[in-house]
JSON list of C-alpha atoms in Angstrom, two decimals:
[
{"chain": "A", "resi": 1, "resn": "MET", "atom": "CA", "xyz": [-37.19, 12.07, 16.59]},
{"chain": "A", "resi": 2, "resn": "MET", "atom": "CA", "xyz": [-36.63, 11.29, 12.94]},
{"chain": "A", "resi": 3, "resn": "LYS", "atom": "CA", "xyz": [-38.13, 13.62, 10.34]},
{"chain": "A", "resi": 4, "resn": "PHE", "atom": "CA", "xyz": [-39.02, 12.28, 6.93]},
{"chain": "A", "resi": 5, "resn": "SER", "atom": "CA", "xyz": [-39.91, 14.26, 3.84]},
{"chain": "A", "resi": 6, "resn": "ILE", "atom": "CA", "xyz": [-41.67, 12.65, 0.93]},
{"chain": "A", "resi": 7, "resn": "LEU", "atom": "CA", "xyz": [-42.12, 14.14, -2.52]},
{"chain": "A", "resi": 8, "resn": "PHE", "atom": "CA", "xyz": [-44.24, 12.65, -5.25]},
{"chain": "A", "resi": 9, "resn": "ILE", "atom": "CA", "xyz": [-43.32, 13.93, -8.70]},
{"chain": "A", "resi": 10, "resn": "LEU", "atom": "CA", "xyz": [-44.78, 12.84, -11.96]},
{"chain": "A", "resi": 11, "resn": "LEU", "atom": "CA", "xyz": [-41.93, 11.38, -13.99]},
{"chain": "A", "resi": 12, "resn": "PHE", "atom": "CA", "xyz": [-43.66, 9.57, -16.80]},
{"chain": "A", "resi": 13, "resn": "LEU", "atom": "CA", "xyz": [-47.17, 9.63, -18.09]},
{"chain": "A", "resi": 14, "resn": "SER", "atom": "CA", "xyz": [-48.31, 7.23, -20.76]},
{"chain": "A", "resi": 15, "resn": "THR", "atom": "CA", "xyz": [-51.84, 7.63, -22.03]},
{"chain": "A", "resi": 16, "resn": "HIS", "atom": "CA", "xyz": [-53.68, 4.87, -23.75]},
{"chain": "A", "resi": 17, "resn": "ASN", "atom": "CA", "xyz": [-57.32, 4.53, -24.56]},
{"chain": "A", "resi": 18, "resn": "PHE", "atom": "CA", "xyz": [-59.06, 5.12, -21.20]},
{"chain": "A", "resi": 19, "resn": "LYS", "atom": "CA", "xyz": [-62.54, 4.07, -22.33]},
{"chain": "A", "resi": 20, "resn": "ALA", "atom": "CA", "xyz": [-64.50, 1.63, -20.21]},
{"chain": "A", "resi": 21, "resn": "GLN", "atom": "CA", "xyz": [-63.43, -1.96, -20.50]},
{"chain": "A", "resi": 22, "resn": "ASN", "atom": "CA", "xyz": [-65.63, -4.39, -18.65]},
{"chain": "A", "resi": 23, "resn": "ASN", "atom": "CA", "xyz": [-63.90, -7.00, -16.47]},
{"chain": "A", "resi": 24, "resn": "SER", "atom": "CA", "xyz": [-60.46, -6.00, -17.67]},
{"chain": "A", "resi": 25, "resn": "ASN", "atom": "CA", "xyz": [-57.36, -6.34, -15.51]},
{"chain": "A", "resi": 26, "resn": "ILE", "atom": "CA", "xyz": [-55.21, -4.58, -18.10]},
{"chain": "A", "resi": 27, "resn": "ALA", "atom": "CA", "xyz": [-53.80, -1.20, -17.13]},
{"chain": "A", "resi": 28, "resn": "ASN", "atom": "CA", "xyz": [-54.82, 1.63, -19.41]},
{"chain": "A", "resi": 29, "resn": "LEU", "atom": "CA", "xyz": [-52.56, 4.18, -17.76]},
{"chain": "A", "resi": 30, "resn": "ARG", "atom": "CA", "xyz": [-49.14, 4.04, -16.12]},
{"chain": "A", "resi": 31, "resn": "VAL", "atom": "CA", "xyz": [-47.82, 6.90, -13.99]},
{"chain": "A", "resi": 32, "resn": "VAL", "atom": "CA", "xyz": [-44.39, 6.79, -12.37]},
{"chain": "A", "resi": 33, "resn": "TYR", "atom": "CA", "xyz": [-43.76, 8.83, -9.22]},
{"chain": "A", "resi": 34, "resn": "ASP", "atom": "CA", "xyz": [-40.48, 9.63, -7.50]},
{"chain": "A", "resi": 35, "resn": "TYR", "atom": "CA", "xyz": [-40.84, 9.05, -3.77]},
{"chain": "A", "resi": 36, "resn": "LYS", "atom": "CA", "xyz": [-38.16, 10.99, -1.94]},
{"chain": "A", "resi": 37, "resn": "VAL", "atom": "CA", "xyz": [-37.48, 10.23, 1.73]},
{"chain": "A", "resi": 38, "resn": "ILE", "atom": "CA", "xyz": [-35.22, 12.57, 3.68]},
{"chain": "A", "resi": 39, "resn": "ASP", "atom": "CA", "xyz": [-33.86, 11.72, 7.13]},
{"chain": "A", "resi": 40, "resn": "SER", "atom": "CA", "xyz": [-32.90, 15.12, 8.57]},
{"chain": "A", "resi": 41, "resn": "ILE", "atom": "CA", "xyz": [-31.13, 13.64, 11.61]},
{"chain": "A", "resi": 42, "resn": "HIS", "atom": "CA", "xyz": [-28.63, 11.56, 9.63]},
{"chain": "A", "resi": 43, "resn": "ASN", "atom": "CA", "xyz": [-28.69, 13.89, 6.61]},
{"chain": "A", "resi": 44, "resn": "ASN", "atom": "CA", "xyz": [-29.54, 10.95, 4.34]},
{"chain": "A", "resi": 45, "resn": "HIS", "atom": "CA", "xyz": [-32.04, 10.67, 1.55]},
{"chain": "A", "resi": 46, "resn": "LYS", "atom": "CA", "xyz": [-33.18, 8.02, -0.82]},
{"chain": "A", "resi": 47, "resn": "ASN", "atom": "CA", "xyz": [-35.29, 8.06, -3.93]},
{"chain": "A", "resi": 48, "resn": "VAL", "atom": "CA", "xyz": [-37.66, 5.21, -4.61]},
{"chain": "A", "resi": 49, "resn": "GLU", "atom": "CA", "xyz": [-39.66, 4.88, -7.80]},
{"chain": "A", "resi": 50, "resn": "PHE", "atom": "CA", "xyz": [-43.33, 3.97, -7.43]},
{"chain": "A", "resi": 51, "resn": "THR", "atom": "CA", "xyz": [-45.66, 3.07, -10.27]},
{"chain": "A", "resi": 52, "resn": "LEU", "atom": "CA", "xyz": [-49.39, 3.67, -10.44]},
{"chain": "A", "resi": 53, "resn": "LEU", "atom": "CA", "xyz": [-51.10, 1.25, -12.84]},
{"chain": "A", "resi": 54, "resn": "LEU", "atom": "CA", "xyz": [-54.81, 1.74, -13.43]},
{"chain": "A", "resi": 55, "resn": "ASN", "atom": "CA", "xyz": [-57.91, 1.21, -15.50]},
{"chain": "A", "resi": 56, "resn": "ASN", "atom": "CA", "xyz": [-61.56, 2.16, -14.87]},
{"chain": "A", "resi": 57, "resn": "ASN", "atom": "CA", "xyz": [-62.05, -0.48, -12.14]},
{"chain": "A", "resi": 58, "resn": "TYR", "atom": "CA", "xyz": [-58.70, -1.02, -10.46]},
{"chain": "A", "resi": 59, "resn": "SER", "atom": "CA", "xyz": [-55.47, 0.68, -9.55]},
{"chain": "A", "resi": 60, "resn": "ILE", "atom": "CA", "xyz": [-52.29, -0.39, -7.82]},
{"chain": "A", "resi": 61, "resn": "PHE", "atom": "CA", "xyz": [-49.59, 1.89, -6.43]},
{"chain": "A", "resi": 62, "resn": "VAL", "atom": "CA", "xyz": [-46.44, -0.13, -5.88]},
{"chain": "A", "resi": 63, "resn": "ASN", "atom": "CA", "xyz": [-42.68, 0.22, -5.76]},
{"chain": "A", "resi": 64, "resn": "ALA", "atom": "CA", "xyz": [-41.33, -0.62, -9.21]},
{"chain": "A", "resi": 65, "resn": "ASP", "atom": "CA", "xyz": [-38.71, -3.01, -7.76]},
{"chain": "A", "resi": 66, "resn": "ALA", "atom": "CA", "xyz": [-41.32, -4.79, -5.62]},
{"chain": "A", "resi": 67, "resn": "TYR", "atom": "CA", "xyz": [-43.64, -5.15, -8.60]},
{"chain": "A", "resi": 68, "resn": "SER", "atom": "CA", "xyz": [-40.84, -6.63, -10.68]},
{"chain": "A", "resi": 69, "resn": "TYR", "atom": "CA", "xyz": [-39.69, -8.90, -7.83]},
{"chain": "A", "resi": 70, "resn": "TYR", "atom": "CA", "xyz": [-43.10, -10.37, -7.06]},
{"chain": "A", "resi": 71, "resn": "ASN", "atom": "CA", "xyz": [-44.08, -10.57, -10.72]},
{"chain": "A", "resi": 72, "resn": "SER", "atom": "CA", "xyz": [-40.98, -12.65, -11.51]},
{"chain": "A", "resi": 73, "resn": "SER", "atom": "CA", "xyz": [-41.19, -14.72, -8.29]},
{"chain": "A", "resi": 74, "resn": "TYR", "atom": "CA", "xyz": [-43.49, -17.10, -10.10]},
{"chain": "A", "resi": 75, "resn": "MET", "atom": "CA", "xyz": [-41.02, -17.61, -12.93]},
{"chain": "A", "resi": 76, "resn": "PRO", "atom": "CA", "xyz": [-37.97, -19.44, -11.52]},
{"chain": "A", "resi": 77, "resn": "GLU", "atom": "CA", "xyz": [-36.42, -19.59, -14.98]},
{"chain": "A", "resi": 78, "resn": "LEU", "atom": "CA", "xyz": [-35.69, -15.86, -14.58]},
{"chain": "A", "resi": 79, "resn": "GLY", "atom": "CA", "xyz": [-33.38, -16.62, -11.66]},
{"chain": "A", "resi": 80, "resn": "SER", "atom": "CA", "xyz": [-35.68, -15.07, -9.08]},
{"chain": "A", "resi": 81, "resn": "ILE", "atom": "CA", "xyz": [-35.18, -17.69, -6.37]},
{"chain": "A", "resi": 82, "resn": "ASN", "atom": "CA", "xyz": [-32.01, -16.12, -4.95]},
{"chain": "A", "resi": 83, "resn": "ARG", "atom": "CA", "xyz": [-32.98, -12.50, -5.59]},
{"chain": "A", "resi": 84, "resn": "VAL", "atom": "CA", "xyz": [-32.81, -9.98, -2.77]},
{"chain": "A", "resi": 85, "resn": "PRO", "atom": "CA", "xyz": [-36.30, -8.68, -1.91]},
{"chain": "A", "resi": 86, "resn": "PRO", "atom": "CA", "xyz": [-36.94, -4.98, -2.55]},
{"chain": "A", "resi": 87, "resn": "SER", "atom": "CA", "xyz": [-36.41, -2.55, 0.32]},
{"chain": "A", "resi": 88, "resn": "GLU", "atom": "CA", "xyz": [-39.83, -0.89, -0.16]},
{"chain": "A", "resi": 89, "resn": "LYS", "atom": "CA", "xyz": [-42.74, -3.33, -0.07]},
{"chain": "A", "resi": 90, "resn": "TYR", "atom": "CA", "xyz": [-45.65, -1.00, 0.76]},
{"chain": "A", "resi": 91, "resn": "SER", "atom": "CA", "xyz": [-48.42, -0.88, -1.83]},
{"chain": "A", "resi": 92, "resn": "VAL", "atom": "CA", "xyz": [-51.94, 0.51, -2.24]},
{"chain": "A", "resi": 93, "resn": "TYR", "atom": "CA", "xyz": [-54.69, -1.19, -4.22]},
{"chain": "A", "resi": 94, "resn": "LYS", "atom": "CA", "xyz": [-58.05, 0.32, -5.23]},
{"chain": "A", "resi": 95, "resn": "LYS", "atom": "CA", "xyz": [-60.97, -1.77, -6.42]},
{"chain": "A", "resi": 96, "resn": "ASN", "atom": "CA", "xyz": [-64.48, -0.46, -7.04]},
{"chain": "A", "resi": 97, "resn": "GLY", "atom": "CA", "xyz": [-63.88, 2.69, -5.00]},
{"chain": "A", "resi": 98, "resn": "LYS", "atom": "CA", "xyz": [-62.37, 1.01, -1.91]},
{"chain": "A", "resi": 99, "resn": "ILE", "atom": "CA", "xyz": [-58.70, 1.63, -1.11]},
{"chain": "A", "resi": 100, "resn": "TYR", "atom": "CA", "xyz": [-56.54, -1.01, 0.60]},
{"chain": "A", "resi": 101, "resn": "SER", "atom": "CA", "xyz": [-53.00, -0.61, 1.92]},
{"chain": "A", "resi": 102, "resn": "PHE", "atom": "CA", "xyz": [-50.70, -3.63, 2.00]},
{"chain": "A", "resi": 103, "resn": "ILE", "atom": "CA", "xyz": [-47.85, -3.61, 4.50]},
{"chain": "A", "resi": 104, "resn": "PRO", "atom": "CA", "xyz": [-45.40, -6.45, 5.20]},
{"chain": "A", "resi": 105, "resn": "ILE", "atom": "CA", "xyz": [-44.72, -7.22, 8.86]},
{"chain": "A", "resi": 106, "resn": "LEU", "atom": "CA", "xyz": [-41.98, -9.80, 9.34]},
{"chain": "A", "resi": 107, "resn": "TYR", "atom": "CA", "xyz": [-42.89, -12.63, 6.98]},
{"chain": "A", "resi": 108, "resn": "GLU", "atom": "CA", "xyz": [-46.59, -11.83, 6.61]},
{"chain": "A", "resi": 109, "resn": "MET", "atom": "CA", "xyz": [-48.39, -9.37, 4.36]},
{"chain": "A", "resi": 110, "resn": "TYR", "atom": "CA", "xyz": [-51.19, -7.45, 6.09]},
{"chain": "A", "resi": 111, "resn": "TYR", "atom": "CA", "xyz": [-53.77, -5.19, 4.53]},
{"chain": "A", "resi": 112, "resn": "PHE", "atom": "CA", "xyz": [-56.48, -2.84, 5.71]},
{"chain": "A", "resi": 113, "resn": "GLU", "atom": "CA", "xyz": [-59.10, -0.63, 4.13]},
{"chain": "A", "resi": 114, "resn": "GLU", "atom": "CA", "xyz": [-58.14, 3.04, 4.09]},
{"chain": "A", "resi": 115, "resn": "PRO", "atom": "CA", "xyz": [-60.75, 5.60, 5.11]},
{"chain": "A", "resi": 116, "resn": "GLN", "atom": "CA", "xyz": [-61.82, 7.85, 2.23]},
{"chain": "A", "resi": 117, "resn": "LEU", "atom": "CA", "xyz": [-60.21, 11.27, 2.26]},
{"chain": "A", "resi": 118, "resn": "GLU", "atom": "CA", "xyz": [-62.54, 14.27, 2.03]},
{"chain": "A", "resi": 119, "resn": "TRP", "atom": "CA", "xyz": [-61.10, 16.95, -0.22]},
{"chain": "A", "resi": 120, "resn": "GLU", "atom": "CA", "xyz": [-61.59, 20.71, -0.21]},
{"chain": "A", "resi": 121, "resn": "LEU", "atom": "CA", "xyz": [-60.89, 22.25, -3.61]},
{"chain": "A", "resi": 122, "resn": "ILE", "atom": "CA", "xyz": [-58.95, 25.51, -3.28]},
{"chain": "A", "resi": 123, "resn": "LYS", "atom": "CA", "xyz": [-60.11, 28.12, -5.78]},
{"chain": "A", "resi": 124, "resn": "ASN", "atom": "CA", "xyz": [-57.74, 30.30, -7.82]},
{"chain": "A", "resi": 125, "resn": "GLN", "atom": "CA", "xyz": [-54.62, 28.28, -6.97]},
{"chain": "A", "resi": 126, "resn": "THR", "atom": "CA", "xyz": [-52.87, 26.89, -10.06]},
{"chain": "A", "resi": 127, "resn": "LYS", "atom": "CA", "xyz": [-49.42, 25.55, -10.86]},
{"chain": "A", "resi": 128, "resn": "LYS", "atom": "CA", "xyz": [-47.79, 24.27, -14.06]},
{"chain": "A", "resi": 129, "resn": "PHE", "atom": "CA", "xyz": [-45.99, 20.94, -14.33]},
{"chain": "A", "resi": 130, "resn": "ASN", "atom": "CA", "xyz": [-44.34, 21.29, -17.73]},
{"chain": "A", "resi": 131, "resn": "THR", "atom": "CA", "xyz": [-47.37, 21.97, -19.96]},
{"chain": "A", "resi": 132, "resn": "VAL", "atom": "CA", "xyz": [-49.97, 20.55, -17.56]},
{"chain": "A", "resi": 133, "resn": "THR", "atom": "CA", "xyz": [-52.01, 23.01, -15.46]},
{"chain": "A", "resi": 134, "resn": "CYS", "atom": "CA", "xyz": [-52.88, 21.83, -11.96]},
{"chain": "A", "resi": 135, "resn": "GLN", "atom": "CA", "xyz": [-55.28, 22.96, -9.26]},
{"chain": "A", "resi": 136, "resn": "LEU", "atom": "CA", "xyz": [-54.78, 22.72, -5.51]},
{"chain": "A", "resi": 137, "resn": "ALA", "atom": "CA", "xyz": [-56.82, 20.68, -3.04]},
{"chain": "A", "resi": 138, "resn": "LYS", "atom": "CA", "xyz": [-56.59, 20.15, 0.71]},
{"chain": "A", "resi": 139, "resn": "THR", "atom": "CA", "xyz": [-57.47, 17.21, 2.97]},
{"chain": "A", "resi": 140, "resn": "LYS", "atom": "CA", "xyz": [-56.93, 16.05, 6.53]},
{"chain": "A", "resi": 141, "resn": "ASN", "atom": "CA", "xyz": [-56.19, 12.44, 7.44]},
{"chain": "A", "resi": 142, "resn": "GLU", "atom": "CA", "xyz": [-57.59, 10.64, 10.48]},
{"chain": "A", "resi": 143, "resn": "SER", "atom": "CA", "xyz": [-54.64, 11.70, 12.67]},
{"chain": "A", "resi": 144, "resn": "GLY", "atom": "CA", "xyz": [-55.24, 15.38, 11.81]},
{"chain": "A", "resi": 145, "resn": "ARG", "atom": "CA", "xyz": [-52.29, 15.92, 9.46]},
{"chain": "A", "resi": 146, "resn": "VAL", "atom": "CA", "xyz": [-53.20, 18.34, 6.66]},
{"chain": "A", "resi": 147, "resn": "PHE", "atom": "CA", "xyz": [-52.14, 17.47, 3.10]},
{"chain": "A", "resi": 148, "resn": "TYR", "atom": "CA", "xyz": [-52.18, 19.47, -0.11]},
{"chain": "A", "resi": 149, "resn": "ALA", "atom": "CA", "xyz": [-52.38, 17.88, -3.53]},
{"chain": "A", "resi": 150, "resn": "TRP", "atom": "CA", "xyz": [-51.83, 19.32, -6.99]},
{"chain": "A", "resi": 151, "resn": "TYR", "atom": "CA", "xyz": [-54.12, 17.61, -9.49]},
{"chain": "A", "resi": 152, "resn": "THR", "atom": "CA", "xyz": [-54.93, 18.13, -13.15]},
{"chain": "A", "resi": 153, "resn": "THR", "atom": "CA", "xyz": [-58.28, 17.89, -14.89]},
{"chain": "A", "resi": 154, "resn": "ASP", "atom": "CA", "xyz": [-56.35, 17.49, -18.16]},
{"chain": "A", "resi": 155, "resn": "PHE", "atom": "CA", "xyz": [-56.50, 13.83, -17.11]},
{"chain": "A", "resi": 156, "resn": "PRO", "atom": "CA", "xyz": [-59.95, 13.60, -15.45]},
{"chain": "A", "resi": 157, "resn": "ILE", "atom": "CA", "xyz": [-59.08, 10.44, -13.56]},
{"chain": "A", "resi": 158, "resn": "PRO", "atom": "CA", "xyz": [-59.71, 10.37, -9.76]},
{"chain": "A", "resi": 159, "resn": "GLU", "atom": "CA", "xyz": [-56.34, 8.71, -9.03]},
{"chain": "A", "resi": 160, "resn": "GLY", "atom": "CA", "xyz": [-53.02, 9.57, -7.46]},
{"chain": "A", "resi": 161, "resn": "PRO", "atom": "CA", "xyz": [-50.14, 8.24, -5.40]},
{"chain": "A", "resi": 162, "resn": "SER", "atom": "CA", "xyz": [-50.74, 6.11, -2.33]},
{"chain": "A", "resi": 163, "resn": "ARG", "atom": "CA", "xyz": [-54.22, 6.82, -0.89]},
{"chain": "A", "resi": 164, "resn": "PHE", "atom": "CA", "xyz": [-54.45, 10.33, -2.35]},
{"chain": "A", "resi": 165, "resn": "LYS", "atom": "CA", "xyz": [-57.34, 9.60, -4.70]},
{"chain": "A", "resi": 166, "resn": "GLY", "atom": "CA", "xyz": [-60.83, 10.93, -5.33]},
{"chain": "A", "resi": 167, "resn": "LEU", "atom": "CA", "xyz": [-60.12, 14.35, -6.84]},
{"chain": "A", "resi": 168, "resn": "PRO", "atom": "CA", "xyz": [-61.62, 15.43, -10.19]},
{"chain": "A", "resi": 169, "resn": "GLY", "atom": "CA", "xyz": [-58.27, 14.78, -11.87]},
{"chain": "A", "resi": 170, "resn": "LEU", "atom": "CA", "xyz": [-54.97, 12.92, -11.63]},
{"chain": "A", "resi": 171, "resn": "VAL", "atom": "CA", "xyz": [-52.83, 13.90, -8.61]},
{"chain": "A", "resi": 172, "resn": "LEU", "atom": "CA", "xyz": [-49.29, 14.89, -9.62]},
{"chain": "A", "resi": 173, "resn": "GLU", "atom": "CA", "xyz": [-47.85, 16.09, -6.29]},
{"chain": "A", "resi": 174, "resn": "VAL", "atom": "CA", "xyz": [-48.67, 15.69, -2.57]},
{"chain": "A", "resi": 175, "resn": "TYR", "atom": "CA", "xyz": [-47.15, 17.32, 0.52]},
{"chain": "A", "resi": 176, "resn": "SER", "atom": "CA", "xyz": [-48.11, 17.90, 4.15]},
{"chain": "A", "resi": 177, "resn": "GLU", "atom": "CA", "xyz": [-48.77, 21.32, 5.63]},
{"chain": "A", "resi": 178, "resn": "ASP", "atom": "CA", "xyz": [-46.09, 20.80, 8.30]},
{"chain": "A", "resi": 179, "resn": "LYS", "atom": "CA", "xyz": [-43.51, 19.93, 5.58]},
{"chain": "A", "resi": 180, "resn": "VAL", "atom": "CA", "xyz": [-42.70, 16.61, 7.28]},
{"chain": "A", "resi": 181, "resn": "ILE", "atom": "CA", "xyz": [-44.03, 15.00, 4.12]},
{"chain": "A", "resi": 182, "resn": "GLN", "atom": "CA", "xyz": [-43.28, 16.95, 0.95]}
]
């Protein structure tokens, strides 16, 4: 059995005016996460950069290489026709409170609506990420795996990596209780 560990770390946070903008598809905030996958059997690891782009109505969590690849696919003058597709193609999109995961299978892109996670806020548990103070929360997914998330109300935005959204602040780190995902 292969064991994977995943670590989401906030690498870059750019704040712009986050006031309501009606019908806007422009991102007001960009957060870059480092997604670390460790294969304990083969003693390999790889780091993949994911970007979370969001505004008040939408968010997309996508691999930076995939975003660049598909964004330039429509511009042949950039030489994108013979480009090698990115290795990570998974993405998560949120629109009006609903979360959708997009997963490529062979040559098709499939998506499904993710069930909402129910969070339990853990009192008196704090951690610092540089100068940002975070609080701890706990959730369980539909298969029963328990996850912990460090979020900050310094950025009162209910967003985070992948489907880990819905807390009273921006999620900066996620890991599973069994340490398979950390």
